[in-house]
Each structure stands twice: as structure tokens, then as C-alpha cells.
Short mmCIF file of C-alpha atoms in Angstrom, two decimals:
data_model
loop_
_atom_site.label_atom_id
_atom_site.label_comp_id
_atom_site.label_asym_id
_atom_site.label_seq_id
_atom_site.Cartn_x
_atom_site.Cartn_y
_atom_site.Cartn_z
CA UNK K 1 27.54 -6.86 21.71
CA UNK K 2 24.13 -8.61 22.84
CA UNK K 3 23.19 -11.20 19.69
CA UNK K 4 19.46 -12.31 18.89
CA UNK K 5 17.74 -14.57 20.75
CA UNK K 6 14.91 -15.60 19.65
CA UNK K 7 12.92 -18.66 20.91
CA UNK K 8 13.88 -22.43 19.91
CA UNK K 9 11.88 -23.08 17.25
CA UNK K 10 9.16 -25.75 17.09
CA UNK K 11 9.60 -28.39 14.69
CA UNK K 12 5.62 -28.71 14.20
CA UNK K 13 4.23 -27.93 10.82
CA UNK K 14 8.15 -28.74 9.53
CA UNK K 15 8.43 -27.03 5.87
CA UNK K 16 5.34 -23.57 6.68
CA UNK K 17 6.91 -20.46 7.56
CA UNK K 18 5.23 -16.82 8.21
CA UNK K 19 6.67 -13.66 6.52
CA UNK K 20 5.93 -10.44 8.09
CA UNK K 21 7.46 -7.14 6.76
CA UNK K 22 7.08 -4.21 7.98
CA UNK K 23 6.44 -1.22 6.00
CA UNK K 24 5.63 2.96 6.84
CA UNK K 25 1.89 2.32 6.94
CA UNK K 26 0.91 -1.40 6.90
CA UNK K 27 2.12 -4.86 7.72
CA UNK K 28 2.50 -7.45 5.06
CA UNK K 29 2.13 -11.20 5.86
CA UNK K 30 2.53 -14.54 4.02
CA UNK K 31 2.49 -17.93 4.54
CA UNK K 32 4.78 -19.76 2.42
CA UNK K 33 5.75 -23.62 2.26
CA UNK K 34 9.69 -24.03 1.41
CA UNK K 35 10.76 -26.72 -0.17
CA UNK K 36 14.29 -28.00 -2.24
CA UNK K 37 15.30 -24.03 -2.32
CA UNK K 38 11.92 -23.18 -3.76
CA UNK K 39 8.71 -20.80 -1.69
CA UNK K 40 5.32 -21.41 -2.34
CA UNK K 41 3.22 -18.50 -1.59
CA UNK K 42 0.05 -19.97 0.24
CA UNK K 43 -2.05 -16.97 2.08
CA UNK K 44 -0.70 -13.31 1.75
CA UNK K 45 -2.33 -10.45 2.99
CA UNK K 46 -2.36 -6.90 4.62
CA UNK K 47 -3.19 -4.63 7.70
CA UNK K 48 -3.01 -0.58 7.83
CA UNK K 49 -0.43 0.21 10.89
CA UNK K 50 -0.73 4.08 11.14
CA UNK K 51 2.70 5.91 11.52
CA UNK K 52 4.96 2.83 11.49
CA UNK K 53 8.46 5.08 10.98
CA UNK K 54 11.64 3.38 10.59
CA UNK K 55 13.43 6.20 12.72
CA UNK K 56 10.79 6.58 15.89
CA UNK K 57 10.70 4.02 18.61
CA UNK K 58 9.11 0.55 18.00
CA UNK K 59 5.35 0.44 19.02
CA UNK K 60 4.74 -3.71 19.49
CA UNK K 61 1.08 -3.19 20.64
CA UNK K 62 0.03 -1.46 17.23
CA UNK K 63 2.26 -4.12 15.29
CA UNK K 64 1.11 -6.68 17.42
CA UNK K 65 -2.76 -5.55 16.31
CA UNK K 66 -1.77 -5.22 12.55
CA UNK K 67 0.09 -8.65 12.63
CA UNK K 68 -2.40 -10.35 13.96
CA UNK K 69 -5.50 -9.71 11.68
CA UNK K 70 -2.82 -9.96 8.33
CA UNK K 71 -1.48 -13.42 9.53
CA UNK K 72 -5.11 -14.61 10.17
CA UNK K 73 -5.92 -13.51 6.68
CA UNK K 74 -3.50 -15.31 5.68
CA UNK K 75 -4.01 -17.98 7.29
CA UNK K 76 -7.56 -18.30 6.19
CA UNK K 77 -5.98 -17.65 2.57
CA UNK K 78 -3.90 -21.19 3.01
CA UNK K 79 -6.92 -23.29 2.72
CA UNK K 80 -7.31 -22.93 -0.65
CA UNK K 81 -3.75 -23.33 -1.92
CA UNK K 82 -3.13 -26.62 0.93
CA UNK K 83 -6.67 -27.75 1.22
CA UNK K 84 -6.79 -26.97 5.26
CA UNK K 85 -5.58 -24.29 7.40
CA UNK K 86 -1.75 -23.84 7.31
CA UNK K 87 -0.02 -21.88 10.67
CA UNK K 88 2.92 -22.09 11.22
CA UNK K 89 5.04 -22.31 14.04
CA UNK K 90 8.19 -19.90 13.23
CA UNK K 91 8.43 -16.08 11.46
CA UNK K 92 10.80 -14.22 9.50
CA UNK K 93 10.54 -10.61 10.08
CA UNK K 94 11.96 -7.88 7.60
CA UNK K 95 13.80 -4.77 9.38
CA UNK K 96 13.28 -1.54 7.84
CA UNK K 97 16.91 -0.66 5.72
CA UNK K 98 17.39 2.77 7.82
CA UNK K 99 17.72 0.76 10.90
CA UNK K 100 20.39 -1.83 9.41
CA UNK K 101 24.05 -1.41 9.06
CA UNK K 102 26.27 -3.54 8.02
CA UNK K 103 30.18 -4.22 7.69
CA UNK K 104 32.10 -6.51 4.96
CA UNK K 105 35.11 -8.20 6.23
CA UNK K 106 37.36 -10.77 4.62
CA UNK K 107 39.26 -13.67 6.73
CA UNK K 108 41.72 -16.19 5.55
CA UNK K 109 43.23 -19.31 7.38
CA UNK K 110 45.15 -22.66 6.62
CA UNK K 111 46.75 -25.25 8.82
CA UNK K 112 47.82 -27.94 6.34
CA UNK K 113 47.94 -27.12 2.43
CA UNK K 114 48.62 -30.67 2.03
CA UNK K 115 45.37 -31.66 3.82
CA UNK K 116 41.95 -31.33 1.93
CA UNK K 117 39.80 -28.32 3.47
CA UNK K 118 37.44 -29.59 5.75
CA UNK K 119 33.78 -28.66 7.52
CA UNK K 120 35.56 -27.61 10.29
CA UNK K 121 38.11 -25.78 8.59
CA UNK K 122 35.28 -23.31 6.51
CA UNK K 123 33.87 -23.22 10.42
CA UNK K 124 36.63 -21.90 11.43
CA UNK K 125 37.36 -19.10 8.83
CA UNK K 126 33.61 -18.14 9.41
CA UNK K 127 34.03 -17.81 13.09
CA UNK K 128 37.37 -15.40 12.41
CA UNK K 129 35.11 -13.30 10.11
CA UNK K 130 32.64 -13.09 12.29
CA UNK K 131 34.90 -11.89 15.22
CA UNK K 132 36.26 -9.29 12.49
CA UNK K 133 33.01 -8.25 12.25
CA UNK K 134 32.32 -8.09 15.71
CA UNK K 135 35.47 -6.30 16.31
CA UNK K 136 34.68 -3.62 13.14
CA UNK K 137 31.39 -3.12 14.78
CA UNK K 138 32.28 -2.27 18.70
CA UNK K 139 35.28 -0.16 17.66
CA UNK K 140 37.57 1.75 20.01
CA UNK K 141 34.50 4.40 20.92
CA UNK K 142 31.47 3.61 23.17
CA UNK K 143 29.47 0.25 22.76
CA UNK K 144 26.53 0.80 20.45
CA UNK K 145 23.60 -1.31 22.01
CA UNK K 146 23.33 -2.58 18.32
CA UNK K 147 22.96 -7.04 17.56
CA UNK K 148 24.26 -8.69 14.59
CA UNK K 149 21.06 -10.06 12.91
CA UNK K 150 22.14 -11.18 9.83
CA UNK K 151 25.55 -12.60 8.49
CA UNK K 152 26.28 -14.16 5.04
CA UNK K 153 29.33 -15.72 3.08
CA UNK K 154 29.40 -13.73 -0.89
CA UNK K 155 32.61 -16.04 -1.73
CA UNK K 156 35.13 -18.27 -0.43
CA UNK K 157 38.89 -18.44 -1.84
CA UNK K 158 41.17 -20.79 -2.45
CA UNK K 159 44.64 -19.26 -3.12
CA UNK K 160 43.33 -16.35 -4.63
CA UNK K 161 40.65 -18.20 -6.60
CA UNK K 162 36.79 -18.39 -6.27
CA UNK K 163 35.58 -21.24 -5.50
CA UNK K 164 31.47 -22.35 -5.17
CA UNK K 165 33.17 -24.87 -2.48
CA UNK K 166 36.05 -25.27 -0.74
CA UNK K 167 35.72 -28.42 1.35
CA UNK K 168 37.35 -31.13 0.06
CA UNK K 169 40.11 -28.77 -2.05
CA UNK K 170 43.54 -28.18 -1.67
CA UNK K 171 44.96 -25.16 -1.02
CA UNK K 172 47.38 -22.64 1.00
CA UNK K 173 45.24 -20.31 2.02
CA UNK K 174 41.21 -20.51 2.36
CA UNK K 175 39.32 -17.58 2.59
CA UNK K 176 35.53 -16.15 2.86
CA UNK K 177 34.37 -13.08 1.73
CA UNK K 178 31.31 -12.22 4.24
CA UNK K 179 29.50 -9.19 5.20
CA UNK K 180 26.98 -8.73 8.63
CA UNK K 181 24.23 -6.69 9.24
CA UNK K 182 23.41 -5.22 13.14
CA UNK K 183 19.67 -3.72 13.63
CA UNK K 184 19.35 -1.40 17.66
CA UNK K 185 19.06 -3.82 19.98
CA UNK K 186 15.55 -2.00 21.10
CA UNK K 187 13.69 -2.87 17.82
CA UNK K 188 15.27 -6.50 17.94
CA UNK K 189 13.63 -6.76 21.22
CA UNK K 190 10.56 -5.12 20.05
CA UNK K 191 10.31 -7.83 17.42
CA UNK K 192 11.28 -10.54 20.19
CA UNK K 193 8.51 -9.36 21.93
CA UNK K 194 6.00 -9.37 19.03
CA UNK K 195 6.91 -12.77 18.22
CA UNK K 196 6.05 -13.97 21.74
CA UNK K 197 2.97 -12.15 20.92
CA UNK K 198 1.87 -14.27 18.24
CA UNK K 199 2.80 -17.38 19.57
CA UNK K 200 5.52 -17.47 17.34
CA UNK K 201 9.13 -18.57 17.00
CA UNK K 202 11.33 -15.97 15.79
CA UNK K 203 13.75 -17.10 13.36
CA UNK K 204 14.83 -14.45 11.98
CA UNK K 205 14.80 -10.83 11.68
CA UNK K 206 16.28 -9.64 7.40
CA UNK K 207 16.86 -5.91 6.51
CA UNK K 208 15.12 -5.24 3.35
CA UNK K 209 18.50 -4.97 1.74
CA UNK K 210 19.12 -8.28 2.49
CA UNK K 211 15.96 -9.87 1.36
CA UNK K 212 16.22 -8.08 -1.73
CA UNK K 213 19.74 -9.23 -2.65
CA UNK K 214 18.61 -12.56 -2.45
CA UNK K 215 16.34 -11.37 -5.82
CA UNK K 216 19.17 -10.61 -7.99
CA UNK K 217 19.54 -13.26 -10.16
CA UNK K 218 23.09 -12.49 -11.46
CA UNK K 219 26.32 -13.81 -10.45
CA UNK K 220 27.59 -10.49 -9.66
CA UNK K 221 25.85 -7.00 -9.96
CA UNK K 222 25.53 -3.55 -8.14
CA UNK K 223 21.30 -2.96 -6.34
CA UNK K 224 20.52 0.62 -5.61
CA UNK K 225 17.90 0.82 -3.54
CA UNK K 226 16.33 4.34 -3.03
CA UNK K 227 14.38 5.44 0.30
CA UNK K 228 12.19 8.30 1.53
CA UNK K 229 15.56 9.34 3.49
CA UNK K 230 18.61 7.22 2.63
CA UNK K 231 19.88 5.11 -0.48
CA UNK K 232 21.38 2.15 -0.70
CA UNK K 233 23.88 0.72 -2.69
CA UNK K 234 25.41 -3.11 -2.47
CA UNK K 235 27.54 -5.20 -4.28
CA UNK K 236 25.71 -8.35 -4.90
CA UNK K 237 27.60 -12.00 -5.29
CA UNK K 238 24.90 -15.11 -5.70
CA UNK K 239 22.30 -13.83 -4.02
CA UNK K 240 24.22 -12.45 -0.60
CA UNK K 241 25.47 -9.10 -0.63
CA UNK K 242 29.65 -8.44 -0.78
CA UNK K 243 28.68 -5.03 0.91
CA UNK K 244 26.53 -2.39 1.22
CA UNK K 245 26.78 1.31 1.70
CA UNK K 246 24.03 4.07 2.80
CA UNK K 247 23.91 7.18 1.74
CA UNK K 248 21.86 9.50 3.52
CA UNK K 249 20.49 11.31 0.20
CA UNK K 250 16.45 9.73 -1.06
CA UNK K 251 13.30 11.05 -2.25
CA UNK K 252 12.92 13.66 0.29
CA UNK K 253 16.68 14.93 -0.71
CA UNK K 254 15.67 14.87 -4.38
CA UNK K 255 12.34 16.89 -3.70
CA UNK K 256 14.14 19.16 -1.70
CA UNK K 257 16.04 20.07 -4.96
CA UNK K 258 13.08 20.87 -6.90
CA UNK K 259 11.16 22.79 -4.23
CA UNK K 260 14.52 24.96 -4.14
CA UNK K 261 15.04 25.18 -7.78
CA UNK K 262 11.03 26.59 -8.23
CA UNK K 263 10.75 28.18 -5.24
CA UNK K 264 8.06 26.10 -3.35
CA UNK K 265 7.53 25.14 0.11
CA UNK K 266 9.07 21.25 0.57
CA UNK K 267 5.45 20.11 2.19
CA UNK K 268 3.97 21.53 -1.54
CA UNK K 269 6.45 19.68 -3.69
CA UNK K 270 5.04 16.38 -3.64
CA UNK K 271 1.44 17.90 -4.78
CA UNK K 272 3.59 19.60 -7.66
CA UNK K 273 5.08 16.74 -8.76
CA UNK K 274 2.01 15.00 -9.03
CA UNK K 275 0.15 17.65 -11.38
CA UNK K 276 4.54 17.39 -13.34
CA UNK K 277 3.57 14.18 -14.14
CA UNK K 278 0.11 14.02 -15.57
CA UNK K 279 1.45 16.36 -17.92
CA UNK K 280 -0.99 19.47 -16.77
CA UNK K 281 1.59 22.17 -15.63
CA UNK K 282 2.15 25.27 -18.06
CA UNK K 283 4.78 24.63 -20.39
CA UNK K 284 7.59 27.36 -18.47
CA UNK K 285 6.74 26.05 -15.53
CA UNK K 286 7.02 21.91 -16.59
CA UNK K 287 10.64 23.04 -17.99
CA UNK K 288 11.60 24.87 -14.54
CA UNK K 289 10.79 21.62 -12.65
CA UNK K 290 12.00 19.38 -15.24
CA UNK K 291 15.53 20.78 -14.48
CA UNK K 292 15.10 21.03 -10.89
CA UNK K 293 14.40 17.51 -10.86
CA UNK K 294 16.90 16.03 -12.90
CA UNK K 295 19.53 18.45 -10.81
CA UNK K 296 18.49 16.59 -7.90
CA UNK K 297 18.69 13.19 -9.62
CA UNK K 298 22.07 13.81 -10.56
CA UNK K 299 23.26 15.05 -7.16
CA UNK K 300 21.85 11.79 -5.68
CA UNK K 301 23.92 9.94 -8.42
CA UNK K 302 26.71 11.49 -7.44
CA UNK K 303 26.42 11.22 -3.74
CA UNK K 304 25.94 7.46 -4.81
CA UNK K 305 28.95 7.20 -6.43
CA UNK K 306 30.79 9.11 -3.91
CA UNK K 307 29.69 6.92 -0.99
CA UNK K 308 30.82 3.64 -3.20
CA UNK K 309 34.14 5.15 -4.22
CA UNK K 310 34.69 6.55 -0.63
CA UNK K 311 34.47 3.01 1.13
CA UNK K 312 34.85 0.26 -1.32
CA UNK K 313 37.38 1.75 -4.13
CA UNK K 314 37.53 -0.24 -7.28
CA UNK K 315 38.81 -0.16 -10.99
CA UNK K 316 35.71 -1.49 -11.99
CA UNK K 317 32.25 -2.15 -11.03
CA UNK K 318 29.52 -4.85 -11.89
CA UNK K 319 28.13 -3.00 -14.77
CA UNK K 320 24.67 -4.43 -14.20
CA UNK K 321 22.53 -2.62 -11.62
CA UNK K 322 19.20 -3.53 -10.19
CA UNK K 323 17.12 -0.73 -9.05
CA UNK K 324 14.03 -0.99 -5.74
CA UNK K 325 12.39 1.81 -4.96
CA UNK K 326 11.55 1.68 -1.30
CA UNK K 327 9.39 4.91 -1.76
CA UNK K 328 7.18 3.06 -4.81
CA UNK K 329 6.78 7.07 -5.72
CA UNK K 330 9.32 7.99 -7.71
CA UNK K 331 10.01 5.65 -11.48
CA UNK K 332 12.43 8.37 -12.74
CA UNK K 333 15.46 7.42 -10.57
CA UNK K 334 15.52 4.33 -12.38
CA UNK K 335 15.45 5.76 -15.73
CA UNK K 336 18.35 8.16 -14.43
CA UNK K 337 20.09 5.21 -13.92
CA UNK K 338 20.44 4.82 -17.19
CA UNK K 339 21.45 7.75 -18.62
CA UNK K 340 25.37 8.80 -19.11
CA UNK K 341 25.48 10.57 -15.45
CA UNK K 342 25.44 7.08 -13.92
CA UNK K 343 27.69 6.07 -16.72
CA UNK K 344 30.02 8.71 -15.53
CA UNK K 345 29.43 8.23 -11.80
CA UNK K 346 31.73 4.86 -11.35
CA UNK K 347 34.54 3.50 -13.45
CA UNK K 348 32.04 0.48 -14.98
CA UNK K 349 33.79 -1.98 -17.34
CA UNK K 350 31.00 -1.31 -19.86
CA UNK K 351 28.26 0.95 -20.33
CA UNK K 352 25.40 0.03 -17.03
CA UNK K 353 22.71 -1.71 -17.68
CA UNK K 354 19.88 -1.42 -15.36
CA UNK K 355 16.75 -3.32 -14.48
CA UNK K 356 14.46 -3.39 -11.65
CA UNK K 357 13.51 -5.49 -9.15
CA UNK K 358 10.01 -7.09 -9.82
CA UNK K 359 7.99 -9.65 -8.44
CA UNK K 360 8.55 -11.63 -12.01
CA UNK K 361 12.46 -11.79 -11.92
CA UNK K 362 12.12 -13.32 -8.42
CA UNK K 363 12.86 -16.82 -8.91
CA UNK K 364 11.99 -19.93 -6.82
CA UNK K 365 8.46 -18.23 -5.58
CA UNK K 366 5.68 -19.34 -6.73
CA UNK K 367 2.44 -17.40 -6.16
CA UNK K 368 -0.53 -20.04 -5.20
CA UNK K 369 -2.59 -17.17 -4.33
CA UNK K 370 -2.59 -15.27 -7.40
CA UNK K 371 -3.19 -12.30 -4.86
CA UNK K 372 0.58 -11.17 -4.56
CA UNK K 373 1.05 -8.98 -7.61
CA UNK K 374 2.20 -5.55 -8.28
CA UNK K 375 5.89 -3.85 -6.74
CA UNK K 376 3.56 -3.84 -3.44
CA UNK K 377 4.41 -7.88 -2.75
CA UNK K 378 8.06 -7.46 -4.10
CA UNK K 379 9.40 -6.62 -0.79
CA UNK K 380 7.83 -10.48 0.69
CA UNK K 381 8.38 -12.45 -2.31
CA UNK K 382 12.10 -11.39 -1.67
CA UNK K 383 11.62 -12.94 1.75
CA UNK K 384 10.35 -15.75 0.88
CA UNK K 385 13.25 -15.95 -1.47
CA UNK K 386 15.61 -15.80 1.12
CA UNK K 387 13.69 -17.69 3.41
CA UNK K 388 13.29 -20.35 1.04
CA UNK K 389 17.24 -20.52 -0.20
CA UNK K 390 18.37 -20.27 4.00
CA UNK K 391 16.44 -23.47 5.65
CA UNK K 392 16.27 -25.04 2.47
CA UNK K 393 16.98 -28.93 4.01
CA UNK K 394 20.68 -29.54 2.44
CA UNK K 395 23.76 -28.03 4.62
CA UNK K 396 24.96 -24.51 3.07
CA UNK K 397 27.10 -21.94 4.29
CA UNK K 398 23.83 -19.58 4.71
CA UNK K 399 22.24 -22.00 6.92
CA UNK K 400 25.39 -22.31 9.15
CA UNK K 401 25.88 -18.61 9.34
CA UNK K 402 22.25 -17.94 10.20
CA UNK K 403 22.41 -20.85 13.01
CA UNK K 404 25.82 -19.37 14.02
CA UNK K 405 23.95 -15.68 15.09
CA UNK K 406 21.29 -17.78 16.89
CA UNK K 407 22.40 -19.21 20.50
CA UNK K 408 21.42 -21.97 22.03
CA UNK K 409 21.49 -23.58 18.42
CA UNK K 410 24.61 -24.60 19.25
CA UNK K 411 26.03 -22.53 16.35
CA UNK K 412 29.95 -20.44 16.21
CA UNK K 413 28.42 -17.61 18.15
CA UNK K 414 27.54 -19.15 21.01
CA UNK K 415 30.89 -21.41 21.38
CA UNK K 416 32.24 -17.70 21.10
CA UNK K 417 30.43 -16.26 24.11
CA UNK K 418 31.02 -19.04 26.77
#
């Protein structure tokens, strides 16, 4: 399994980083100052990119194009907010959630229980997950040209016990709790490439999923993330996702549903559903689609809670859920959330609450622009979450898994290859 590569990056302009994500028709950029664990949003703006589909092949001139003008914009943006021009020297990219999968493994190790755990020690259990991982990913089939782009540690153990951190404790067995993420190794190339284009390090490249876990603000809870295509559902521990399952059933699943139940053509259902919810259909007909609709919510609920039970069985689930809707087009899968189908779906240890994810319960980001509100900027204030909680300046366990994937930084992954 090839890994990511991207460029060494300059240490000019130490403290600015760019945000790019990359969405079905536009690009979004920022440029955000990190600081202590905190992002400062200082130039954000956007470019059109037609037909930018997570499942066709990568098109780097058009991205290249659209990148371009929305980081200049947002460049420009920065004087206001720093009192010059801010451009920074390394990116963060977001990858599209279709494209990401991931895999959650668990590895333990302990040499001494008389010793205290050390740095090396925690290295050491990171590098056996992260060999699980690799191992989970290549399987006994053919190689998938897939790189891991993303790797994070939800918990760490100590006999049994979680711990915020081990080092320095005593214990018999140490163990960390850490799921990956792989993206094709043709779109990380693609972004490579784009990069390059810019005149930009790469530093990293974050599935949605990921930048949006880093939102939740609880210690644990369950994010459901709905797409035109897929869904998405994660456990979420601190900030880092435990693990993360896709279920091929989204909007286009749940429209599908309605078209069927009123007998319409799928490419008419979405102007339908528009004229359902102004309220200007005929009474018979509103009723018809309102139970179409919420037949297709529930069968998306239960393919939900299928998919959970399926690969991560549990007697009990976070009952706190926070709800993204990829699509921005459909608010009623949230409310269905939290009605008693969803209560019914999983065995919760209390009735679900749910809430969604919203540019004002993203903490640590503050918006010097005043330019990056609505759901449309959720997506990069998430990154510059992440972002912002990953290269903060004090050694963490994200930091060391994120230099780990990079070689040449001298990190567990590159020890691993020689």
C-alpha cells in the first residue's frame, strides 16, 4: 500500500494555513491562522467548479482553475483581518466522504508493568495499530491501489481503563483504540498534483467525515452524516472518530421511495418535492407524498441501523447523535432522527437526542471575516477545527499519527517501509 507523500513543508509564514474543500459544484477556500488549539478564520471565499463528482475521475486542471481564483480571494480577504496579505505556504485539502474508507482496529502491548509507560512505548502500540490497519486494509484478495490518508487515536487503555494519557502510568497492558481512513491512490495524486500547482505544500488530505468529527463537542456521541448517494454513520470519542460505517442508502435512495410510492419519474421528484414543501400541492396528493417520504426515511433509518449493528454490535449506543447533511437539501432526515423509528433502530441507553452540526457549535474558530456564515462554511470551519487541534504547537497523539502517515518526516510509517 503506497502512503501520501506530499512535499516537505516550508516553515515560512509558521502559524497560516490554506483550507480547500472540495464540494459537487464549487471549491471552498480559507485562510486561517492556528494558534494554542484555536483557528482564526482570516480570508474565505468561493469558485464555481462545474461537475466536480465524488465518483468520476479527478480533473486537476478545472480544480486547479477554481482553486486558484478562491485562494486569491482569500488571500486578498486576509488584509483586513492581519493588516497585510497572508499566503501561506502549506494546504489541507478535504476528500469527498464517498471516496474515503476507513477501518477501526484496537492494539495492546506491555513490556514491563513495573516500568512507567513511556513515549516510546505509546509509539510503539501506534505503530502495531497501524500495521493492523494496514493488514485489515490489503486483505487476502487483490491490492486495492488505495493510501492511508488519515489515522487517529479515539482512546488509549490502561488495564481496561480509559485513560486521557498513558505515559508516565503504570499498567499491564496499554492499549489504543484508533481508526484510519484510505482515499484511491489516483485522487491522492490528483491532489498531489494540484498542490504542486499552487505552489503549495500538501499537508494533508481529511475526508469530510473526519473534519466533521472533529466538530462534535461531546465526549462520546454517534454523527450521521447523509449524502446524495451514501450515509454515514461514526462513533465519535473527543473529537476523532472510534469508527465509521457507510451505507450506500442517501437522498437519491430516499427520493427514489417517493417517486415509487406516487408514481413519478425519479428526474421529476426533486421538482415535486419542492412544490411538497411550500405547502402548494392538493391536499390527496400532499398526504400520498407525505407517506412516501417518511417510508423512505424510515427505510434509510433502518439501513442505518442495520449497517451499525452489522459491523460494530453493541448493547448500547451514545444516545446523542449529531446530524450533517452533505446534500444541504433535505432538513427532514434530521427531524426523523428524532422520532421513535430512530429510537427503535439501535439499543440506545436513553431516548436519542439529536442536534446538528452548525457553524455555531464549532468551537475554537473564530470567524474574522464575518463572511463564513450559513451550513455552506460548516464543512471548512470543521477543517479548520481539525487543522487547528492537529499542528497545534504542544506534542499530541494526533500530531504524531498525522506525521507518522507522512514520510520523510521521519514519522512510524516510514521506519516501517525501509
Amino acid at each position: 500500500m503506497r502512503l501520501l507523500k506530499p512535499r516537505p513543508p516550508s516553515h515560512r509564514g509558521r502559524g497560516y494555513h490554506s483550507l480547500i474543500t472540495l464540494e459537487r459544484h464549487l471549491v471552498r477556500a480559507a485562510v486561517v491562522e492556528l494558534s494554542d488549539g484555536s483557528a482564526q478564520l482570516l480570508g474565505v471565499a468561493t469558485a464555481p467548479v462545474h461537475d466536480l463528482g465524488p465518483t468520476g475521475q479527478p480533473d486537476v486542471d478545472r480544480w486547479a482553475a477554481g482553486c486558484e481564483r478562491a485562494l486569491g480571494e482569500a488571500e486578498e480577504m486576509s488584509r483586513r483581518a492581519a493588516g497585510r496579505k497572508v499566503v501561506p505556504d502549506e494546504v489541507t485539502v478535504s476528500l469527498p466522504s464517498p471516496l474515503a474508507q476507513s477501518v477501526a482496529v484496537s492494539a495492546d502491548r506491555r513490556r514491563n508493568a513495573r516500568e512507567r509507560i513511556s513515549d516510546s512505548e505509546l509509539t510503539s502500540v501506534v505503530r502495531r495499530a497501524l500495521r493492523q490497519a494496514q493488514d485489515l486494509l490489503d486483505g487476502d484478495g487483490p491490492k486495492v491501489d488505495r493510501d492511508i490518508v488519515w489515522g487517529g487515536v479515539a482512546e488509549s487503555l490502561v488495564d481496561g481503563k480509559v485513560v486521557v494519557d498513558p505515559v508516565g502510568l503504570h499498567g499491564s497492558v496499554l492499549e489504543v483504540r484508533a481508526c484510519f481512513s484510505t482515499a484511491p491512490h489516483v485522487w491522492v495524486r490528483a491532489l498531489e498534483v494540484l498542490a504542486e500547482r499552487l505552489e503549495l505544500g500538501l499537508r494533508s488530505v481529511i475526508p469530510e467525515e473526519i473534519a466533521l468529527a472533529s466538530a462534535v463537542p461531546d465526549a462520546r456521541a454517534l454523527l450521521v452524516a447523509l449524502g446524495e448517494t451514501h450515509s454515514l454513520v461514526s462513533e465519535v470519542v473527543h473529537g476523532r472518530p472510534q469508527w465509521t460505517v457507510a451505507v450506500p442508502y442517501g437522498e437519491r435512495q430516499i427520493l427514489a421511495v417517493v417517486a415509487e410510492g406516487v408514481d413519478f419519474k425519479e428526474r421529476q421528484v426533486e421538482a415535486l418535492m419542492r412544490v411538497y414543501r411550500s405547502g402548494h400541492l392538493r391536499a390527496d396528493v400532499e398526504e400520498r407524498v407525505a407517506l412516501a417520504f417518511w417510508r423512505g426515511l424510515r427505510r434509510w433509518m433502518a439501513a442505518l441501523s442495520e449497517a451499525v449493528q452489522r459491523s460494530y454490535p453493541s448493547e448500547g449506543y451514545p444516545h446523542r447523535a449529531w446530524f450533517y447533511d452533505l446534500t444541504r437539501r433535505m432538513p427532514e432526515a434530521e427531524k426523523a432522527l428524532g422520532t421513535p423509528s430512530w429510537e427503535r433502530a439501535l439499543p440506545f441507553g436513553r431516548c436519542p437526542e439529536v442536534k446538528a452540526v452548525a457553524p455555531g457549535v464549532i468551537a475554537n474558530v473564530l470567524d474574522c471575516t464575518a463572511q463564513a456564515i450559513g451550513d455552506g462554511y460548516c464543512l471548512a470551519r470543521a477543517l479548520a477545527r481539525h487543522a487547528a487541534r492537529v499542528y497545534r504547537d504542544e506534542a499530541n497523539l494526533d500530531r504524531m499519527l498525522m506525521e507518522a502517515i507522512r514520510p520523510g518526516a521521519g514519522g512510524v510509517v516510514g521506519r516501517l517501509l525501509r
